[in-house]
Amino acid sequence: MKYFITGGSGLLGERLATVSKENDELTLVHNSNPTENSVKCDITNEEEVKKIVSKENPDVIIHCAAMTNVDLCEDEIDLAYKINGDGTGYLAKAAEENDAKIIYVSTDFVFDGNLGYYKEDEKVNPLGIYAKSKYDGEVQLQKYSSNWAIARVSVLYGWHKRANFTTWVIDQLRQKNEINIVTDQINSPTLADNAAEAMFEIARQDKNGIFHTAGNDAINRYDFTRKIADAFDLDDSLINPTTSEKFVQKAPRPRDSSLNVNKVEKELGMKMETCSESLKRMADTE
Ligand SMILES: NC(=O)c1ccc[n+]([C@@H]2O[C@H](COP(=O)([O-])OP(=O)(O)OC[C@H]3O[C@@H](n4cnc5c(N)ncnc54)[C@H](OP(=O)(O)O)[C@@H]3O)[C@@H](O)[C@H]2O)c1
């Protein structure tokens, strides 16, 4: 199968390449950070998207590219919608014109977090600009493509050249720095490798619809951080509990946007890992 992977220079894109099978043919796409053999495509340029997708002629597009800095999206509203919303629409149109399936990577932040442990068919209510623009991507995807899937993930982590929450915690604790972590934000932290495996299953089994390809826990950020310390044998007394009220962030965060992964496990016949399992896997591959 031939895959066109946007966000190929990002965390998830790189882990998709790592867990792909030998006979998978991959085109990794970057915008400003080229990687080995990656192809440049700015997804906000409709003509460029059209041209490159048609030239590469993939069976499946896995669309990971996004403006992922949640707080920056609050300042750069037009750009957030252009990349996360319109860029997804352009790729969906290009997929349709080339008879390709498109899998769009979305987020637990489409939910407002009042309920928690969300199933795929539950009502969305995105709070901030990042969340709203990613949801706009979900809407544009369904408008322009007839062969789509949405794979929602939550607090992605894994080894990558740029820091993510988990690698930041490991770095801070190794440097013996104290860190303040909120106890009142609950998610389903997702090892990028495990989410990538689920996305390839969606492609291989030719599934359509929404899937929560996330970690198999509902855990608050403070407890998750303690698990990171435990998995990497680091000093957890450096982790101070705090609350969202004291630790002010620009964009609103859902209180509990944890995701129920039962559908993925049942329909795809694969296991989504708990964070203890995933952190062990990460520690074993350092
Ligand atoms: N990170 C999380 O905690 C999290 C949580 C929930 C959902 N998600 C979703 O998961 C997906 C993957 O996230 P990630 O953490 O792997 O992302 P990431 O590491 O932040 O990488 C973002 C990627 O998007 C690309 N990109 C940005 N603007 C672009 C543009 N105009 N044209 C083409 N490419 C562009 C970047 O390319 P260059 O670097 O080459 O410019 C980069 O490859 C995203 O859709 C995100 O919304 C992430």
Short mmCIF file of C-alpha atoms and ligand atoms in Angstrom, two decimals:
data_model
loop_
_atom_site.label_atom_id
_atom_site.label_comp_id
_atom_site.label_asym_id
_atom_site.label_seq_id
_atom_site.Cartn_x
_atom_site.Cartn_y
_atom_site.Cartn_z
CA MET A 1 0.00 0.00 0.00
CA LYS A 2 1.20 3.51 -0.83
CA TYR A 3 0.88 6.09 1.97
CA PHE A 4 1.17 9.89 1.82
CA ILE A 5 1.95 11.09 5.36
CA THR A 6 1.60 14.79 6.15
CA GLY A 7 3.42 15.99 9.26
CA GLY A 8 6.18 13.55 8.34
CA SER A 9 8.67 15.78 10.17
CA GLY A 10 6.57 15.74 13.36
CA LEU A 11 6.37 13.24 16.20
CA LEU A 12 3.52 11.09 14.90
CA GLY A 13 4.68 11.20 11.28
CA GLU A 14 8.09 9.96 12.28
CA ARG A 15 6.67 7.17 14.46
CA LEU A 16 4.37 6.10 11.59
CA ALA A 17 7.51 5.61 9.52
CA THR A 18 9.12 3.64 12.38
CA VAL A 19 6.25 1.16 12.84
CA SER A 20 5.41 0.77 9.12
CA LYS A 21 5.87 -2.65 7.50
CA GLU A 22 8.57 -3.47 4.98
CA ASN A 23 6.22 -3.55 1.99
CA ASP A 24 4.51 -0.24 2.89
CA GLU A 25 5.54 2.52 0.50
CA LEU A 26 5.74 5.86 2.33
CA THR A 27 5.94 9.47 1.15
CA LEU A 28 6.74 11.64 4.17
CA VAL A 29 5.72 15.27 3.80
CA HIS A 30 7.27 18.29 5.56
CA ASN A 31 6.69 22.03 5.46
CA SER A 32 9.64 23.85 7.03
CA ASN A 33 11.69 21.00 8.55
CA PRO A 34 12.83 18.54 5.87
CA THR A 35 13.81 15.04 6.93
CA GLU A 36 15.60 12.38 4.92
CA ASN A 37 13.78 11.90 1.58
CA SER A 38 10.74 13.94 2.66
CA VAL A 39 8.70 15.93 0.13
CA LYS A 40 7.85 19.60 0.71
CA CYS A 41 4.16 20.53 0.68
CA ASP A 42 2.55 23.48 2.42
CA ILE A 43 -0.98 22.23 3.11
CA THR A 44 -2.34 25.80 3.16
CA ASN A 45 -1.56 26.05 -0.57
CA GLU A 46 -4.42 24.29 -2.36
CA GLU A 47 -2.70 24.14 -5.76
CA GLU A 48 0.46 22.67 -4.23
CA VAL A 49 -1.58 20.03 -2.35
CA LYS A 50 -3.47 19.12 -5.53
CA LYS A 51 -0.30 18.83 -7.61
CA ILE A 52 1.76 16.81 -5.13
CA VAL A 53 -1.00 14.39 -4.14
CA SER A 54 -1.76 13.73 -7.80
CA LYS A 55 1.94 13.17 -8.57
CA GLU A 56 2.44 10.79 -5.60
CA ASN A 57 -0.90 9.04 -6.28
CA PRO A 58 -1.24 7.36 -2.83
CA ASP A 59 -3.77 4.71 -1.77
CA VAL A 60 -4.04 6.32 1.66
CA ILE A 61 -3.29 9.77 3.07
CA ILE A 62 -2.55 9.84 6.79
CA HIS A 63 -2.93 13.50 7.66
CA CYS A 64 -0.93 14.36 10.81
CA ALA A 65 0.19 17.90 9.92
CA ALA A 66 -1.29 20.59 12.12
CA MET A 67 -0.64 23.78 14.03
CA THR A 68 -0.20 21.88 17.31
CA ASN A 69 0.80 24.67 19.71
CA VAL A 70 -2.49 25.05 21.57
CA ASP A 71 -1.66 28.41 23.19
CA LEU A 72 -0.17 29.93 20.00
CA CYS A 73 -3.44 29.16 18.17
CA GLU A 74 -5.16 31.68 20.49
CA ASP A 75 -2.91 34.44 19.04
CA GLU A 76 -2.76 33.21 15.44
CA ILE A 77 -6.44 32.48 14.87
CA ASP A 78 -6.53 32.81 11.05
CA LEU A 79 -3.43 30.67 10.63
CA ALA A 80 -4.83 27.98 12.95
CA TYR A 81 -8.02 27.71 10.87
CA LYS A 82 -6.03 27.88 7.61
CA ILE A 83 -3.75 24.96 8.60
CA ASN A 84 -6.04 22.80 10.73
CA GLY A 85 -9.33 23.46 8.94
CA ASP A 86 -8.72 24.51 5.31
CA GLY A 87 -5.52 22.44 4.92
CA THR A 88 -7.54 19.36 5.86
CA GLY A 89 -10.22 20.34 3.34
CA TYR A 90 -7.63 20.69 0.54
CA LEU A 91 -6.19 17.26 1.35
CA ALA A 92 -9.69 15.71 1.48
CA LYS A 93 -10.48 17.13 -1.98
CA ALA A 94 -7.16 15.89 -3.35
CA ALA A 95 -7.79 12.45 -1.84
CA GLU A 96 -11.22 12.31 -3.46
CA GLU A 97 -9.85 13.34 -6.87
CA ASN A 98 -7.24 10.58 -6.67
CA ASP A 99 -9.50 7.83 -5.25
CA ALA A 100 -7.48 7.72 -2.05
CA LYS A 101 -8.64 7.07 1.49
CA ILE A 102 -7.84 9.83 3.99
CA ILE A 103 -7.25 9.33 7.72
CA TYR A 104 -7.29 12.61 9.64
CA VAL A 105 -5.57 12.77 13.01
CA SER A 106 -7.74 14.72 15.43
CA THR A 107 -7.80 15.40 19.13
CA ASP A 108 -9.54 14.70 22.46
CA PHE A 109 -9.86 18.52 22.70
CA VAL A 110 -12.95 18.39 20.42
CA PHE A 111 -14.76 17.56 23.69
CA ASP A 112 -15.39 20.15 26.44
CA GLY A 113 -14.25 17.76 29.16
CA ASN A 114 -17.34 17.96 31.37
CA LEU A 115 -18.02 14.24 31.00
CA GLY A 116 -14.79 12.30 30.35
CA TYR A 117 -14.18 8.81 28.93
CA TYR A 118 -15.76 9.87 25.62
CA LYS A 119 -16.99 7.43 22.99
CA GLU A 120 -16.67 8.27 19.29
CA ASP A 121 -20.34 9.23 18.81
CA GLU A 122 -20.56 11.60 21.76
CA LYS A 123 -21.37 15.27 21.23
CA VAL A 124 -18.38 17.53 20.61
CA ASN A 125 -17.99 21.04 22.05
CA PRO A 126 -14.47 22.36 21.35
CA LEU A 127 -13.37 25.12 23.76
CA GLY A 128 -10.35 27.01 22.36
CA ILE A 129 -9.10 28.00 18.89
CA TYR A 130 -6.88 24.91 18.48
CA ALA A 131 -9.80 22.66 19.39
CA LYS A 132 -12.27 24.55 17.18
CA SER A 133 -9.91 24.60 14.20
CA LYS A 134 -9.17 20.87 14.55
CA TYR A 135 -12.92 20.22 14.67
CA ASP A 136 -13.29 22.37 11.55
CA GLY A 137 -10.82 19.90 9.99
CA GLU A 138 -13.17 17.02 10.94
CA VAL A 139 -16.08 18.86 9.29
CA GLN A 140 -14.18 19.74 6.09
CA LEU A 141 -12.87 16.16 5.85
CA GLN A 142 -16.40 14.75 5.81
CA LYS A 143 -17.60 17.44 3.41
CA TYR A 144 -15.02 16.74 0.71
CA SER A 145 -14.14 13.04 1.06
CA SER A 146 -16.31 9.96 0.69
CA ASN A 147 -13.64 7.59 2.04
CA TRP A 148 -12.52 9.04 5.35
CA ALA A 149 -11.60 8.07 8.88
CA ILE A 150 -10.84 10.23 11.90
CA ALA A 151 -8.28 9.00 14.44
CA ARG A 152 -8.46 11.03 17.66
CA VAL A 153 -5.45 10.98 19.96
CA SER A 154 -4.64 12.67 23.28
CA VAL A 155 -1.36 14.06 24.73
CA LEU A 156 0.91 12.38 22.19
CA TYR A 157 4.35 11.32 23.32
CA GLY A 158 7.37 9.33 22.25
CA TRP A 159 10.99 9.75 21.21
CA HIS A 160 11.46 12.64 18.79
CA LYS A 161 14.03 15.36 18.15
CA ARG A 162 11.56 18.03 19.35
CA ALA A 163 10.34 17.86 22.95
CA ASN A 164 6.89 16.62 23.91
CA PHE A 165 5.39 16.52 27.42
CA THR A 166 6.96 13.18 28.36
CA THR A 167 10.46 13.89 27.01
CA TRP A 168 10.32 17.33 28.72
CA VAL A 169 9.48 15.69 32.07
CA ILE A 170 12.34 13.18 31.63
CA ASP A 171 14.77 16.02 30.84
CA GLN A 172 13.67 18.18 33.78
CA LEU A 173 13.84 15.34 36.32
CA ARG A 174 17.24 14.20 35.02
CA GLN A 175 18.49 17.75 35.56
CA LYS A 176 17.00 17.59 39.10
CA ASN A 177 14.65 20.51 38.37
CA GLU A 178 11.40 20.80 40.31
CA ILE A 179 8.28 20.88 38.13
CA ASN A 180 4.70 21.95 38.86
CA ILE A 181 2.06 19.75 37.27
CA VAL A 182 -1.72 20.10 37.35
CA THR A 183 -3.89 17.53 39.09
CA ASP A 184 -7.16 18.67 37.50
CA GLN A 185 -6.66 17.92 33.78
CA ILE A 186 -7.47 14.36 32.80
CA ASN A 187 -6.57 12.82 29.40
CA SER A 188 -5.61 9.54 27.77
CA PRO A 189 -1.86 10.00 27.08
CA THR A 190 -1.03 8.24 23.83
CA LEU A 191 2.28 6.71 22.80
CA ALA A 192 2.69 7.84 19.18
CA ASP A 193 3.91 4.36 18.15
CA ASN A 194 0.73 2.70 19.45
CA ALA A 195 -1.53 5.29 17.77
CA ALA A 196 0.47 4.83 14.54
CA GLU A 197 -0.15 1.05 14.68
CA ALA A 198 -3.90 1.69 15.03
CA MET A 199 -3.86 4.09 12.05
CA PHE A 200 -2.19 1.49 9.83
CA GLU A 201 -4.86 -1.02 10.94
CA ILE A 202 -7.60 1.45 9.92
CA ALA A 203 -5.92 1.67 6.51
CA ARG A 204 -5.27 -2.07 6.05
CA GLN A 205 -8.79 -3.04 7.15
CA ASP A 206 -10.22 -0.20 5.04
CA LYS A 207 -12.35 1.20 7.89
CA ASN A 208 -14.37 4.41 7.78
CA GLY A 209 -15.69 6.58 10.61
CA ILE A 210 -14.34 7.94 13.86
CA PHE A 211 -11.87 6.00 16.05
CA HIS A 212 -10.35 6.87 19.42
CA THR A 213 -6.79 5.64 18.81
CA ALA A 214 -5.60 6.76 22.23
CA GLY A 215 -3.96 5.43 25.37
CA ASN A 216 -6.04 3.07 27.50
CA ASP A 217 -6.28 5.23 30.67
CA ALA A 218 -8.10 8.22 32.04
CA ILE A 219 -5.36 9.81 34.12
CA ASN A 220 -4.64 13.28 35.46
CA ARG A 221 -1.44 15.01 34.36
CA TYR A 222 0.17 14.84 37.82
CA ASP A 223 -0.36 11.07 38.16
CA PHE A 224 0.87 10.56 34.58
CA THR A 225 4.02 12.52 35.43
CA ARG A 226 4.62 10.28 38.46
CA LYS A 227 4.30 7.26 36.18
CA ILE A 228 6.94 8.77 33.87
CA ALA A 229 9.27 9.19 36.85
CA ASP A 230 8.63 5.59 37.87
CA ALA A 231 9.23 4.15 34.38
CA PHE A 232 12.51 6.07 33.98
CA ASP A 233 13.65 5.59 37.58
CA LEU A 234 13.61 9.32 38.37
CA ASP A 235 13.00 11.24 41.60
CA ASP A 236 9.24 11.86 41.88
CA SER A 237 9.66 14.17 44.88
CA LEU A 238 10.63 16.87 42.33
CA ILE A 239 7.04 16.82 40.98
CA ASN A 240 4.80 19.35 42.75
CA PRO A 241 1.03 19.11 42.38
CA THR A 242 -0.76 22.29 41.30
CA THR A 243 -4.13 23.22 39.80
CA SER A 244 -5.25 24.92 36.57
CA GLU A 245 -6.31 27.93 38.64
CA LYS A 246 -2.71 28.54 39.76
CA PHE A 247 -1.00 27.34 36.57
CA VAL A 248 -2.52 29.75 34.06
CA GLN A 249 -2.41 28.75 30.37
CA LYS A 250 -3.63 30.94 27.51
CA ALA A 251 -6.00 28.46 25.86
CA PRO A 252 -8.82 26.83 27.80
CA ARG A 253 -8.23 23.13 28.59
CA PRO A 254 -11.00 20.53 28.99
CA ARG A 255 -11.19 19.19 32.55
CA ASP A 256 -11.55 15.53 31.51
CA SER A 257 -11.22 14.76 27.79
CA SER A 258 -10.18 11.12 28.30
CA LEU A 259 -11.18 8.81 25.45
CA ASN A 260 -12.87 5.42 25.49
CA VAL A 261 -10.88 3.06 23.21
CA ASN A 262 -13.27 0.06 23.25
CA LYS A 263 -14.35 0.56 19.62
CA VAL A 264 -10.76 0.45 18.34
CA GLU A 265 -9.99 -2.69 20.35
CA LYS A 266 -13.18 -4.42 19.21
CA GLU A 267 -13.36 -3.33 15.55
CA LEU A 268 -9.66 -3.31 14.74
CA GLY A 269 -8.86 -6.30 16.96
CA MET A 270 -5.82 -4.61 18.46
CA LYS A 271 -4.74 -3.53 21.90
CA MET A 272 -4.41 0.08 22.95
CA GLU A 273 -1.75 0.26 25.66
CA THR A 274 -2.09 1.73 29.16
CA CYS A 275 0.46 4.43 29.96
CA SER A 276 2.40 2.03 32.20
CA GLU A 277 2.77 -0.36 29.23
CA SER A 278 3.65 2.45 26.82
CA LEU A 279 6.16 4.13 29.15
CA LYS A 280 7.89 0.78 29.64
CA ARG A 281 8.04 0.34 25.86
CA MET A 282 9.50 3.84 25.55
CA ALA A 283 12.08 3.21 28.28
CA ASP A 284 13.06 -0.10 26.63
CA THR A 285 13.76 1.66 23.32
CA GLU A 286 15.85 4.58 24.60
N1 LIG B 1 0.84 16.57 20.33
C1 LIG B 1 -0.25 16.26 21.01
O1 LIG B 1 -0.26 16.17 22.25
C2 LIG B 1 -1.54 15.99 20.27
C3 LIG B 1 -2.72 15.72 21.00
C4 LIG B 1 -3.90 15.48 20.28
C5 LIG B 1 -3.90 15.49 18.89
N2 LIG B 1 -2.74 15.76 18.22
C6 LIG B 1 -2.76 15.77 16.75
O2 LIG B 1 -1.85 14.78 16.31
C7 LIG B 1 -1.25 15.19 15.07
C8 LIG B 1 0.24 15.01 15.12
O3 LIG B 1 0.78 15.79 16.17
P1 LIG B 1 2.37 15.85 16.44
O4 LIG B 1 2.55 16.15 17.89
O5 LIG B 1 3.02 14.67 15.83
O6 LIG B 1 2.76 17.16 15.61
P2 LIG B 1 4.14 17.96 15.62
O7 LIG B 1 5.24 17.10 16.09
O8 LIG B 1 3.89 19.26 16.33
O9 LIG B 1 4.36 18.25 14.08
C9 LIG B 1 3.49 19.07 13.34
C10 LIG B 1 3.69 18.76 11.89
O10 LIG B 1 2.81 19.57 11.12
C11 LIG B 1 3.55 20.06 10.01
N3 LIG B 1 2.96 21.31 9.52
C12 LIG B 1 2.63 22.41 10.21
N4 LIG B 1 2.16 23.36 9.38
C13 LIG B 1 2.18 22.84 8.14
C14 LIG B 1 1.83 23.32 6.85
N5 LIG B 1 1.35 24.56 6.66
N6 LIG B 1 1.99 22.50 5.78
C15 LIG B 1 2.48 21.25 5.93
N7 LIG B 1 2.85 20.74 7.12
C16 LIG B 1 2.69 21.52 8.21
C17 LIG B 1 4.96 20.29 10.55
O11 LIG B 1 5.87 20.37 9.45
P3 LIG B 1 7.29 21.16 9.56
O12 LIG B 1 7.82 20.88 10.94
O13 LIG B 1 8.10 20.55 8.47
O14 LIG B 1 6.97 22.60 9.34
C18 LIG B 1 5.12 19.03 11.41
O15 LIG B 1 5.55 17.95 10.60
C19 LIG B 1 -1.73 16.62 14.83
O16 LIG B 1 -2.76 16.59 13.90
C20 LIG B 1 -2.25 17.08 16.18
O17 LIG B 1 -3.28 18.03 16.05
C21 LIG B 1 -1.56 16.00 18.87
#
